[in-house]
Short mmCIF file of C-alpha atoms in Angstrom, two decimals:
data_model
loop_
_atom_site.label_atom_id
_atom_site.label_comp_id
_atom_site.label_asym_id
_atom_site.label_seq_id
_atom_site.Cartn_x
_atom_site.Cartn_y
_atom_site.Cartn_z
CA UNK A 1 112.08 109.02 129.81
CA UNK A 2 110.96 109.63 133.31
CA UNK A 3 109.40 112.51 135.03
CA UNK A 4 111.95 114.70 136.73
CA UNK A 5 112.34 113.70 140.32
CA UNK A 6 112.30 116.66 142.66
CA UNK A 7 115.79 117.71 143.67
CA UNK A 8 117.54 116.47 140.58
CA UNK A 9 119.28 119.39 138.96
CA UNK A 10 120.56 118.88 135.46
CA UNK A 11 121.90 122.41 134.91
CA UNK A 12 123.95 124.73 137.10
CA UNK A 13 122.84 128.28 137.67
CA UNK A 14 125.35 129.28 134.98
CA UNK A 15 123.55 127.04 132.49
CA UNK A 16 126.21 124.32 132.45
CA UNK A 17 125.36 120.61 132.48
CA UNK A 18 125.95 118.20 135.37
CA UNK A 19 129.29 117.20 133.89
CA UNK A 20 130.28 120.84 133.34
CA UNK A 21 129.60 120.97 129.59
CA UNK A 22 127.82 123.66 127.64
CA UNK A 23 124.59 122.45 125.97
CA UNK A 24 126.28 122.28 122.55
CA UNK A 25 129.43 120.54 123.75
CA UNK A 26 130.46 116.93 123.14
CA UNK A 27 131.99 114.81 125.88
CA UNK A 28 135.73 114.07 125.63
CA UNK A 29 136.00 111.62 122.76
CA UNK A 30 138.68 108.99 122.44
CA UNK A 31 139.09 106.94 119.30
CA UNK A 32 141.55 104.16 118.58
CA UNK A 33 141.63 102.03 115.45
CA UNK A 34 143.07 98.53 115.05
CA UNK A 35 142.99 97.50 118.69
CA UNK A 36 142.48 93.76 118.18
CA UNK A 37 144.90 91.24 116.67
CA UNK A 38 142.52 88.65 115.24
CA UNK A 39 139.69 90.75 113.88
CA UNK A 40 139.98 91.98 110.29
CA UNK A 41 139.11 95.41 111.61
CA UNK A 42 138.51 96.88 115.03
CA UNK A 43 138.03 100.13 116.88
CA UNK A 44 137.64 101.37 120.44
CA UNK A 45 135.56 104.48 121.05
CA UNK A 46 134.78 106.49 124.16
CA UNK A 47 132.18 109.26 124.43
CA UNK A 48 132.94 110.24 128.02
CA UNK A 49 132.12 107.17 130.10
CA UNK A 50 130.41 105.37 127.23
CA UNK A 51 132.97 102.81 126.11
CA UNK A 52 132.56 100.72 122.96
CA UNK A 53 134.62 97.96 121.38
CA UNK A 54 133.80 97.13 117.77
CA UNK A 55 135.18 94.30 115.64
CA UNK A 56 134.64 93.34 112.02
CA UNK A 57 135.24 89.95 110.43
CA UNK A 58 134.95 89.60 106.70
CA UNK A 59 134.17 89.59 103.90
CA UNK A 60 134.23 85.87 104.66
CA UNK A 61 132.52 82.55 104.01
CA UNK A 62 129.88 82.04 106.70
CA UNK A 63 129.62 78.28 106.25
CA UNK A 64 125.84 78.56 105.95
CA UNK A 65 125.28 79.04 102.20
CA UNK A 66 121.61 79.98 102.45
CA UNK A 67 122.38 83.42 103.85
CA UNK A 68 124.51 84.43 100.88
CA UNK A 69 123.24 86.89 98.30
CA UNK A 70 124.23 86.61 94.62
CA UNK A 71 124.71 90.33 94.04
CA UNK A 72 126.11 91.66 97.29
CA UNK A 73 127.61 90.86 100.67
CA UNK A 74 125.30 89.97 103.55
CA UNK A 75 125.82 92.18 106.60
CA UNK A 76 125.37 90.76 110.07
CA UNK A 77 125.43 93.01 113.10
CA UNK A 78 125.26 92.44 116.81
CA UNK A 79 124.87 95.26 119.30
CA UNK A 80 125.37 93.83 122.77
CA UNK A 81 125.78 95.22 126.25
CA UNK A 82 128.24 93.60 128.61
CA UNK A 83 126.59 92.39 131.85
CA UNK A 84 128.86 94.74 133.81
CA UNK A 85 128.24 97.77 131.57
CA UNK A 86 125.17 99.01 133.44
CA UNK A 87 124.37 100.04 137.02
CA UNK A 88 122.45 96.86 137.67
CA UNK A 89 123.86 93.75 136.04
CA UNK A 90 122.33 93.23 132.62
CA UNK A 91 121.50 89.69 131.64
CA UNK A 92 123.77 88.67 128.75
CA UNK A 93 120.78 87.28 126.83
CA UNK A 94 119.78 89.70 124.06
CA UNK A 95 116.97 92.01 125.16
CA UNK A 96 114.27 93.39 122.87
CA UNK A 97 116.15 96.68 122.92
CA UNK A 98 119.36 95.00 121.76
CA UNK A 99 117.48 93.13 119.03
CA UNK A 100 116.04 96.40 117.72
CA UNK A 101 119.33 98.29 118.00
CA UNK A 102 121.25 95.55 116.16
CA UNK A 103 118.85 96.11 113.25
CA UNK A 104 118.90 99.90 113.44
CA UNK A 105 122.71 99.93 113.56
CA UNK A 106 123.03 97.46 110.69
CA UNK A 107 120.74 99.70 108.66
CA UNK A 108 122.89 102.70 109.62
CA UNK A 109 125.96 100.97 108.15
CA UNK A 110 124.41 99.24 105.09
CA UNK A 111 124.27 102.48 103.03
CA UNK A 112 127.97 103.15 103.64
CA UNK A 113 129.44 99.74 102.81
CA UNK A 114 129.97 99.03 99.12
CA UNK A 115 128.37 95.63 99.49
CA UNK A 116 128.22 95.06 95.71
CA UNK A 117 132.00 94.55 95.76
CA UNK A 118 131.71 91.28 97.71
CA UNK A 119 128.89 89.06 96.42
CA UNK A 120 128.34 85.71 98.15
CA UNK A 121 130.21 86.71 101.31
CA UNK A 122 129.25 87.83 104.79
CA UNK A 123 130.57 90.77 106.78
CA UNK A 124 130.14 90.42 110.54
CA UNK A 125 130.02 93.52 112.74
CA UNK A 126 130.21 93.09 116.49
CA UNK A 127 129.57 96.01 118.81
CA UNK A 128 130.12 95.50 122.51
CA UNK A 129 129.11 98.13 125.02
CA UNK A 130 131.69 97.85 127.80
CA UNK A 131 130.34 100.76 129.83
CA UNK A 132 127.04 102.51 129.21
CA UNK A 133 126.56 106.20 129.93
CA UNK A 134 124.16 107.29 127.21
CA UNK A 135 124.66 107.41 123.46
CA UNK A 136 125.74 103.78 123.17
CA UNK A 137 124.07 103.16 119.80
CA UNK A 138 125.57 106.24 118.17
CA UNK A 139 129.02 105.60 119.66
CA UNK A 140 128.54 102.01 118.43
CA UNK A 141 127.92 103.20 114.88
CA UNK A 142 130.96 105.49 115.03
CA UNK A 143 133.13 102.59 116.24
CA UNK A 144 131.70 100.04 113.80
CA UNK A 145 132.27 102.25 110.75
CA UNK A 146 135.92 102.65 111.80
CA UNK A 147 136.26 98.91 112.27
CA UNK A 148 134.88 98.41 108.75
CA UNK A 149 137.40 100.91 107.39
CA UNK A 150 140.16 99.21 109.37
CA UNK A 151 139.15 95.89 107.78
CA UNK A 152 139.86 97.50 104.39
CA UNK A 153 136.24 97.26 103.29
CA UNK A 154 135.45 99.94 100.69
CA UNK A 155 132.91 102.49 101.86
CA UNK A 156 131.14 105.52 100.43
CA UNK A 157 131.96 107.48 103.59
CA UNK A 158 132.53 106.90 107.27
CA UNK A 159 129.42 106.94 109.44
CA UNK A 160 129.49 109.13 112.53
CA UNK A 161 126.75 109.22 115.13
CA UNK A 162 125.65 111.32 118.06
CA UNK A 163 122.47 111.83 120.08
CA UNK A 164 120.77 115.11 120.92
CA UNK A 165 118.56 115.33 123.97
CA UNK A 166 115.94 117.73 125.22
CA UNK A 167 116.51 118.24 128.91
CA UNK A 168 114.34 120.60 130.93
CA UNK A 169 113.43 122.37 127.72
CA UNK A 170 117.03 122.77 126.56
CA UNK A 171 118.55 120.93 123.60
CA UNK A 172 121.81 119.25 124.60
CA UNK A 173 124.39 117.55 122.40
CA UNK A 174 125.66 114.06 123.23
CA UNK A 175 123.56 113.53 126.32
CA UNK A 176 124.82 111.28 129.09
CA UNK A 177 122.72 108.64 130.82
CA UNK A 178 121.31 110.93 133.51
CA UNK A 179 120.27 113.51 130.95
CA UNK A 180 118.70 110.80 128.81
CA UNK A 181 116.87 109.30 131.78
CA UNK A 182 115.39 112.55 133.04
CA UNK A 183 115.12 114.35 129.72
CA UNK A 184 112.04 114.81 127.57
CA UNK A 185 113.44 113.57 124.27
CA UNK A 186 116.33 111.64 122.75
CA UNK A 187 117.19 111.98 119.06
CA UNK A 188 120.00 109.66 117.97
CA UNK A 189 121.34 110.50 114.50
CA UNK A 190 124.09 108.95 112.38
CA UNK A 191 125.18 110.12 108.95
CA UNK A 192 127.73 110.00 106.18
CA UNK A 193 128.99 113.56 106.69
CA UNK A 194 130.54 114.27 103.29
CA UNK A 195 127.45 113.04 101.45
CA UNK A 196 125.10 114.64 104.01
CA UNK A 197 123.13 111.40 104.01
CA UNK A 198 121.39 110.42 107.25
CA UNK A 199 121.65 106.68 107.90
CA UNK A 200 120.19 106.45 111.41
CA UNK A 201 117.34 108.56 112.71
CA UNK A 202 115.24 107.76 115.73
CA UNK A 203 113.25 109.82 118.17
CA UNK A 204 112.20 108.68 121.61
CA UNK A 205 110.22 111.39 123.34
CA UNK A 206 108.37 114.49 122.29
CA UNK A 207 109.55 117.45 120.20
CA UNK A 208 107.83 120.25 118.35
CA UNK A 209 108.71 120.58 114.69
CA UNK A 210 110.85 123.63 115.46
CA UNK A 211 112.72 121.79 118.20
CA UNK A 212 113.26 118.83 115.90
CA UNK A 213 114.95 120.96 113.22
CA UNK A 214 117.12 122.66 115.84
CA UNK A 215 118.04 119.29 117.36
CA UNK A 216 118.93 117.88 113.95
CA UNK A 217 121.16 120.90 113.28
CA UNK A 218 122.87 120.37 116.64
CA UNK A 219 123.36 116.68 115.78
CA UNK A 220 125.06 117.69 112.52
CA UNK A 221 127.45 119.93 114.47
CA UNK A 222 128.41 116.97 116.66
CA UNK A 223 128.63 114.55 113.74
CA UNK A 224 131.01 116.84 111.85
CA UNK A 225 133.28 117.11 114.89
CA UNK A 226 133.27 113.35 115.45
CA UNK A 227 133.94 112.75 111.75
CA UNK A 228 137.11 114.83 112.05
CA UNK A 229 138.25 112.74 115.01
CA UNK A 230 137.46 109.53 113.11
CA UNK A 231 139.66 110.60 110.21
CA UNK A 232 142.46 111.65 112.57
CA UNK A 233 142.33 108.24 114.26
CA UNK A 234 142.52 106.45 110.91
CA UNK A 235 145.45 108.63 109.82
CA UNK A 236 147.21 107.95 113.10
CA UNK A 237 146.78 104.24 112.58
CA UNK A 238 147.88 104.15 108.96
CA UNK A 239 149.76 107.28 107.92
CA UNK A 240 151.55 107.80 111.20
CA UNK A 241 152.19 104.18 112.09
CA UNK A 242 155.97 104.39 111.74
CA UNK A 243 156.28 107.49 113.85
CA UNK A 244 154.89 105.74 116.84
CA UNK A 245 157.35 104.10 119.22
CA UNK B 1 122.26 89.05 115.35
CA UNK B 2 120.65 91.26 112.76
CA UNK B 3 121.19 90.23 109.15
CA UNK B 4 120.55 91.77 105.73
CA UNK B 5 117.24 90.22 104.63
CA UNK B 6 117.98 87.36 102.25
CA UNK B 7 114.46 86.03 101.77
CA UNK B 8 113.51 88.95 99.61
CA UNK B 9 110.17 88.38 97.91
CA UNK B 10 110.90 88.60 94.21
CA UNK B 11 109.28 91.37 92.23
CA UNK B 12 109.33 90.89 88.45
CA UNK B 13 111.52 93.42 86.69
CA UNK B 14 108.66 94.40 84.40
CA UNK B 15 106.51 95.23 87.42
CA UNK B 16 109.31 97.22 89.00
CA UNK B 17 109.71 99.19 85.77
CA UNK B 18 105.96 99.79 85.66
CA UNK B 19 106.01 101.22 89.21
CA UNK B 20 108.94 103.47 88.32
CA UNK B 21 107.30 104.64 85.08
CA UNK B 22 104.15 105.61 86.97
CA UNK B 23 106.22 107.46 89.55
CA UNK B 24 108.09 109.34 86.83
CA UNK B 25 104.69 110.54 85.58
CA UNK B 26 103.73 111.75 89.03
CA UNK B 27 101.29 108.98 89.94
CA UNK B 28 101.33 105.42 91.29
CA UNK B 29 100.44 101.98 89.90
CA UNK B 30 97.28 101.91 92.01
CA UNK B 31 96.42 105.42 90.78
CA UNK B 32 97.08 107.05 94.11
CA UNK B 33 98.85 110.38 94.35
CA UNK B 34 102.22 110.37 96.13
CA UNK B 35 100.70 111.63 99.38
CA UNK B 36 97.52 109.50 99.54
CA UNK B 37 97.05 106.49 101.79
CA UNK B 38 95.12 103.46 100.65
CA UNK B 39 91.50 102.95 101.62
CA UNK B 40 91.01 102.34 105.33
CA UNK B 41 88.34 100.01 106.70
CA UNK B 42 87.73 99.71 110.40
CA UNK B 43 85.85 97.38 112.72
CA UNK B 44 86.01 97.28 116.50
CA UNK B 45 84.72 95.11 119.37
CA UNK B 46 85.16 91.86 117.46
CA UNK B 47 86.77 89.85 120.22
CA UNK B 48 84.34 89.40 123.13
CA UNK B 49 86.98 88.09 125.52
CA UNK B 50 89.29 91.05 124.97
CA UNK B 51 88.81 94.37 126.75
CA UNK B 52 89.19 96.08 123.43
CA UNK B 53 89.80 95.00 119.87
CA UNK B 54 90.03 96.46 116.42
CA UNK B 55 90.49 95.21 112.91
CA UNK B 56 91.99 97.59 110.42
CA UNK B 57 92.44 97.17 106.70
CA UNK B 58 94.90 99.57 105.14
CA UNK B 59 94.46 98.62 101.53
CA UNK B 60 95.04 94.88 101.61
CA UNK B 61 97.15 94.96 104.76
CA UNK B 62 95.07 93.57 107.59
CA UNK B 63 95.85 94.02 111.26
CA UNK B 64 93.96 92.81 114.32
CA UNK B 65 94.75 94.46 117.64
CA UNK B 66 93.56 93.08 120.95
CA UNK B 67 93.81 94.64 124.39
CA UNK B 68 93.77 92.75 127.64
CA UNK B 69 93.73 94.69 130.89
CA UNK B 70 94.69 92.74 133.99
CA UNK B 71 95.77 93.59 137.54
CA UNK B 72 99.52 93.54 138.04
CA UNK B 73 102.29 95.03 140.12
CA UNK B 74 103.84 98.40 139.24
CA UNK B 75 107.45 98.75 138.17
CA UNK B 76 109.63 99.99 141.06
CA UNK B 77 110.43 103.25 139.23
CA UNK B 78 106.76 104.02 138.46
CA UNK B 79 104.82 102.90 141.59
CA UNK B 80 101.94 105.28 140.84
CA UNK B 81 101.34 104.19 137.27
CA UNK B 82 99.81 101.37 135.32
CA UNK B 83 101.90 99.44 132.81
CA UNK B 84 101.75 99.42 129.04
CA UNK B 85 103.08 96.37 127.22
CA UNK B 86 103.06 96.28 123.41
CA UNK B 87 103.78 93.12 121.43
CA UNK B 88 103.59 92.36 117.73
CA UNK B 89 103.06 89.01 116.09
CA UNK B 90 103.48 88.40 112.37
CA UNK B 91 101.03 85.58 111.80
CA UNK B 92 102.33 82.90 109.43
CA UNK B 93 99.00 83.43 107.64
CA UNK B 94 100.12 86.90 106.61
CA UNK B 95 102.95 86.23 104.18
CA UNK B 96 104.94 83.34 102.69
CA UNK B 97 108.04 84.81 104.31
CA UNK B 98 106.61 84.85 107.85
CA UNK B 99 107.40 81.77 109.87
CA UNK B 100 105.97 80.65 113.20
CA UNK B 101 108.24 81.21 116.16
CA UNK B 102 109.45 83.94 118.48
CA UNK B 103 109.08 87.51 117.13
CA UNK B 104 111.80 88.38 114.64
CA UNK B 105 113.64 91.70 114.68
CA UNK B 106 111.05 93.45 112.53
CA UNK B 107 108.24 92.49 114.91
CA UNK B 108 110.31 93.63 117.89
CA UNK B 109 111.11 96.91 116.15
CA UNK B 110 107.48 97.49 115.20
CA UNK B 111 106.26 96.88 118.76
CA UNK B 112 108.86 99.26 120.13
CA UNK B 113 107.97 101.97 117.59
CA UNK B 114 104.30 101.79 118.63
CA UNK B 115 105.24 101.73 122.33
CA UNK B 116 107.53 104.76 122.04
CA UNK B 117 104.99 106.74 119.99
CA UNK B 118 102.52 106.49 122.89
CA UNK B 119 104.67 106.45 126.00
CA UNK B 120 106.48 109.75 126.41
CA UNK B 121 103.67 111.94 125.12
CA UNK B 122 101.51 110.21 127.73
CA UNK B 123 98.85 109.29 125.20
CA UNK B 124 97.39 107.10 127.93
CA UNK B 125 97.14 108.58 131.39
CA UNK B 126 98.81 105.69 133.18
CA UNK B 127 98.51 107.50 136.53
CA UNK B 128 94.76 106.76 136.32
CA UNK B 129 95.44 103.05 135.80
CA UNK B 130 96.20 102.41 139.46
CA UNK B 131 94.21 100.06 141.72
CA UNK B 132 96.17 100.30 145.00
CA UNK B 133 98.90 102.94 144.81
CA UNK B 134 102.35 101.37 144.92
CA UNK B 135 100.94 97.84 145.09
CA UNK B 136 98.43 97.02 142.42
CA UNK B 137 97.98 98.61 139.01
CA UNK B 138 96.43 97.75 135.66
CA UNK B 139 98.61 96.10 133.05
CA UNK B 140 97.50 97.14 129.58
CA UNK B 141 98.63 94.48 127.12
CA UNK B 142 98.36 95.56 123.50
CA UNK B 143 98.87 92.63 121.17
CA UNK B 144 99.04 93.42 117.48
CA UNK B 145 98.44 90.66 114.96
CA UNK B 146 99.49 91.23 111.38
CA UNK B 147 97.00 88.98 109.56
CA UNK B 148 97.72 89.83 105.93
CA UNK B 149 100.79 91.72 104.81
CA UNK B 150 100.58 94.08 101.86
CA UNK B 151 103.00 96.76 103.01
CA UNK B 152 103.14 99.43 105.70
CA UNK B 153 102.46 97.28 108.74
CA UNK B 154 103.56 100.09 111.02
CA UNK B 155 100.78 102.55 110.23
CA UNK B 156 98.12 99.83 110.09
CA UNK B 157 99.29 98.64 113.53
CA UNK B 158 99.32 102.17 114.91
CA UNK B 159 95.77 102.92 113.70
CA UNK B 160 94.55 99.57 115.05
CA UNK B 161 96.22 100.21 118.41
CA UNK B 162 94.60 103.63 118.77
CA UNK B 163 91.14 102.28 117.88
CA UNK B 164 91.43 99.34 120.27
CA UNK B 165 92.49 101.69 123.07
CA UNK B 166 89.65 104.12 122.35
CA UNK B 167 86.98 101.42 122.35
CA UNK B 168 88.30 99.22 125.19
CA UNK B 169 86.28 98.77 128.37
CA UNK B 170 87.82 97.97 131.73
CA UNK B 171 86.29 97.11 135.13
CA UNK B 172 85.33 99.84 137.55
CA UNK B 173 87.37 99.96 140.74
CA UNK B 174 85.67 101.21 143.89
CA UNK B 175 86.55 101.41 147.56
CA UNK B 176 84.05 100.38 150.25
CA UNK B 177 83.54 102.27 153.52
CA UNK B 178 85.89 99.83 155.25
CA UNK B 179 88.60 100.61 152.71
CA UNK B 180 88.23 97.39 150.81
CA UNK B 181 88.95 97.62 147.09
CA UNK B 182 86.37 96.10 144.82
CA UNK B 183 86.94 95.41 141.14
CA UNK B 184 83.53 95.11 139.55
CA UNK B 185 82.66 92.30 137.17
CA UNK B 186 81.15 94.71 134.72
CA UNK B 187 83.46 96.44 132.30
CA UNK B 188 82.15 99.98 132.20
CA UNK B 189 85.19 102.27 132.24
CA UNK B 190 87.24 103.62 129.38
CA UNK B 191 91.02 103.51 129.15
CA UNK B 192 92.08 107.13 129.80
CA UNK B 193 93.34 108.08 126.33
CA UNK B 194 94.44 111.69 126.65
CA UNK B 195 95.77 112.19 123.14
CA UNK B 196 95.34 110.31 119.94
CA UNK B 197 98.66 109.40 118.32
CA UNK B 198 99.40 107.81 114.95
CA UNK B 199 102.50 106.93 112.99
CA UNK B 200 102.83 107.96 109.36
CA UNK B 201 105.26 106.18 107.05
CA UNK B 202 106.90 107.58 103.94
CA UNK B 203 108.91 105.38 101.57
CA UNK B 204 111.79 106.50 99.42
CA UNK B 205 112.11 104.88 96.00
CA UNK B 206 115.19 105.56 93.90
CA UNK B 207 115.21 104.92 90.17
CA UNK B 208 118.70 103.51 89.64
CA UNK B 209 118.69 104.41 85.94
CA UNK B 210 117.75 108.06 86.25
CA UNK B 211 118.85 108.70 89.83
CA UNK B 212 115.42 110.20 90.55
CA UNK B 213 114.15 109.93 94.11
CA UNK B 214 110.46 109.62 94.90
CA UNK B 215 108.82 109.96 98.31
CA UNK B 216 105.47 108.24 98.68
CA UNK B 217 103.01 107.90 101.55
CA UNK B 218 101.72 104.56 102.84
CA UNK B 219 103.68 102.20 100.55
CA UNK B 220 102.03 99.01 99.35
CA UNK B 221 104.08 95.80 99.52
CA UNK B 222 105.35 96.04 95.95
CA UNK B 223 106.34 99.65 96.54
CA UNK B 224 108.01 98.66 99.81
CA UNK B 225 109.92 95.93 97.98
CA UNK B 226 111.58 98.40 95.65
CA UNK B 227 111.86 101.15 98.27
CA UNK B 228 115.29 101.52 99.79
CA UNK B 229 114.32 103.43 102.94
CA UNK B 230 111.26 104.03 105.10
CA UNK B 231 110.80 106.90 107.51
CA UNK B 232 108.08 106.61 110.13
CA UNK B 233 107.12 109.66 112.14
CA UNK B 234 104.55 109.62 114.96
CA UNK B 235 102.34 112.64 115.60
CA UNK B 236 99.92 113.41 118.40
CA UNK B 237 96.64 115.06 117.49
CA UNK B 238 97.93 118.36 118.85
CA UNK B 239 100.73 118.32 116.29
CA UNK B 240 103.73 117.23 118.37
CA UNK B 241 106.28 114.78 116.99
CA UNK B 242 106.18 111.81 119.37
CA UNK B 243 108.54 109.38 117.67
CA UNK B 244 110.62 108.71 114.62
CA UNK B 245 112.35 105.77 112.97
CA UNK B 246 114.35 105.39 109.79
CA UNK B 247 114.51 101.82 108.54
CA UNK B 248 115.72 100.08 105.43
CA UNK B 249 118.99 99.65 103.62
CA UNK B 250 119.62 103.17 102.42
CA UNK B 251 119.83 106.72 103.75
CA UNK B 252 117.99 110.03 103.57
CA UNK B 253 119.62 113.20 102.34
CA UNK B 254 119.54 115.93 104.94
CA UNK B 255 117.82 118.33 102.52
CA UNK B 256 114.90 115.91 102.06
CA UNK B 257 113.94 115.80 105.75
CA UNK B 258 111.48 118.77 105.59
CA UNK B 259 109.68 117.20 102.63
CA UNK B 260 109.33 113.89 104.49
CA UNK B 261 108.19 115.61 107.68
CA UNK B 262 105.51 117.59 105.82
CA UNK B 263 104.28 114.54 103.94
CA UNK B 264 104.11 112.41 107.06
CA UNK B 265 102.31 115.13 109.01
CA UNK B 266 99.61 115.33 106.33
CA UNK B 267 99.36 111.55 106.25
CA UNK B 268 98.98 111.43 110.02
CA UNK B 269 96.19 114.01 109.80
CA UNK B 270 94.35 111.78 107.33
CA UNK B 271 94.69 108.76 109.61
CA UNK B 272 93.51 110.78 112.62
CA UNK B 273 90.52 112.08 110.67
CA UNK B 274 89.59 108.50 109.81
CA UNK B 275 89.89 107.42 113.45
CA UNK B 276 87.80 110.40 114.63
CA UNK B 277 85.18 109.76 111.97
CA UNK B 278 84.84 106.14 113.08
CA UNK B 279 84.67 106.94 116.79
CA UNK B 280 82.12 109.73 116.27
CA UNK B 281 79.93 107.50 114.15
CA UNK B 282 80.19 104.68 116.68
CA UNK B 283 79.27 106.79 119.69
CA UNK B 284 76.36 108.39 117.85
CA UNK B 285 74.87 105.09 116.71
CA UNK B 286 75.43 103.00 119.85
CA UNK B 287 72.19 102.99 121.81
CA UNK B 288 72.69 104.31 125.31
CA UNK B 289 71.91 101.85 128.09
#
């Protein structure tokens, strides 16, 4: 998180954000489930200009027996950014950031998947960032949990994620890349909303305790809204399938 | 690709039950209270060729941190600042499950947690680590070696990092009358540490039979093995939260966050007190030149 460059204004005089949102407002969110033919489950998610494609294969036989567990399924997860997803081309080789985020996202999904139902199998989760504009890990979790549901894998709850930023002293929901870059803190959160269980929690930046609790509350507001949209997208895919075209 | 750990070190069921029984009685197998860290032993300045070094024992977890400071070029977006590069190595010496090779995801995650805990709060004043503005700056390489693994590598690494930074010596840079920049041979300057920062890790253990949840500070390896989730929170000495990371296979109930935050803050205060005690003792006993 950089120091604010002079001349960069992240709020209008009316207190709106550079993209016209109020501090507690999400970006326009688009969710589509079952977008790929071959994957067992898939989902496409947009948080504004952050665009994510998630696919799930499994439960399946990985070929390599040594990674199987006798009492549960093994989860594998890849978070990856497309070379064209960033302002400057990103090398397709996995960066340290992508290695960490693959782990953090896997651990955000592990608590939701009923892995005990599929011993000696592997479930592969692939998250591809097609365009990055902030909040890619949380949008990735949102997309991946839908892809798991689309694959028919039993889950305790969906997982919905969103980030809260602190920008020029103001807490903002679902920050975009500019706000993240010039902000003072970034708090990505993902949770199983019905169970009120937090499955991903990270903080990059500095917050007081009071700010942290307020930011977490704001994250919950966003998560609950996204959760609603997730369920609508699943219903549209399954309950309303015949009505379409 | 990140994968569910399959090389889980096996903990005998009888031992697991013993740990849970102790927890149900409000204590721990090693007789600690839920909020107490293990004993901390510290040594510094062990590696003559490093600018700074520290060796920290947190219980039986042993971590060696070394700092090398070398001239380098600044990043284009921070031309007026030195660079901070944190790496973590799990030595194959440290555990039967550690193998030689490039850092695995846990080592990468650990390095990035330590890096983030220091960076945004500006624990090190990188603007003072400049040799020629825009052209030449100091690279601070922090390399953390986990030498023996008995749980909670994160906090041991964080304490070791802070101590190595506080005791490191770097060359003095001076400018001659003709404007020539001279880097002295002698290492006489300190790294400008503005704020001390430490991480504090709390483990969540769930008893599957009773459904009881226990939160414990500074988990040992056997506690970590039966823990389902870890939460690490970084604090600066002035009380700010400077980083956070949930890890592990399970989740944290929203209502439990205040409890974890309070526990980790108290744990961080204990770590900071230990660091301060060591540094005070060291500066008072080192003969002045």
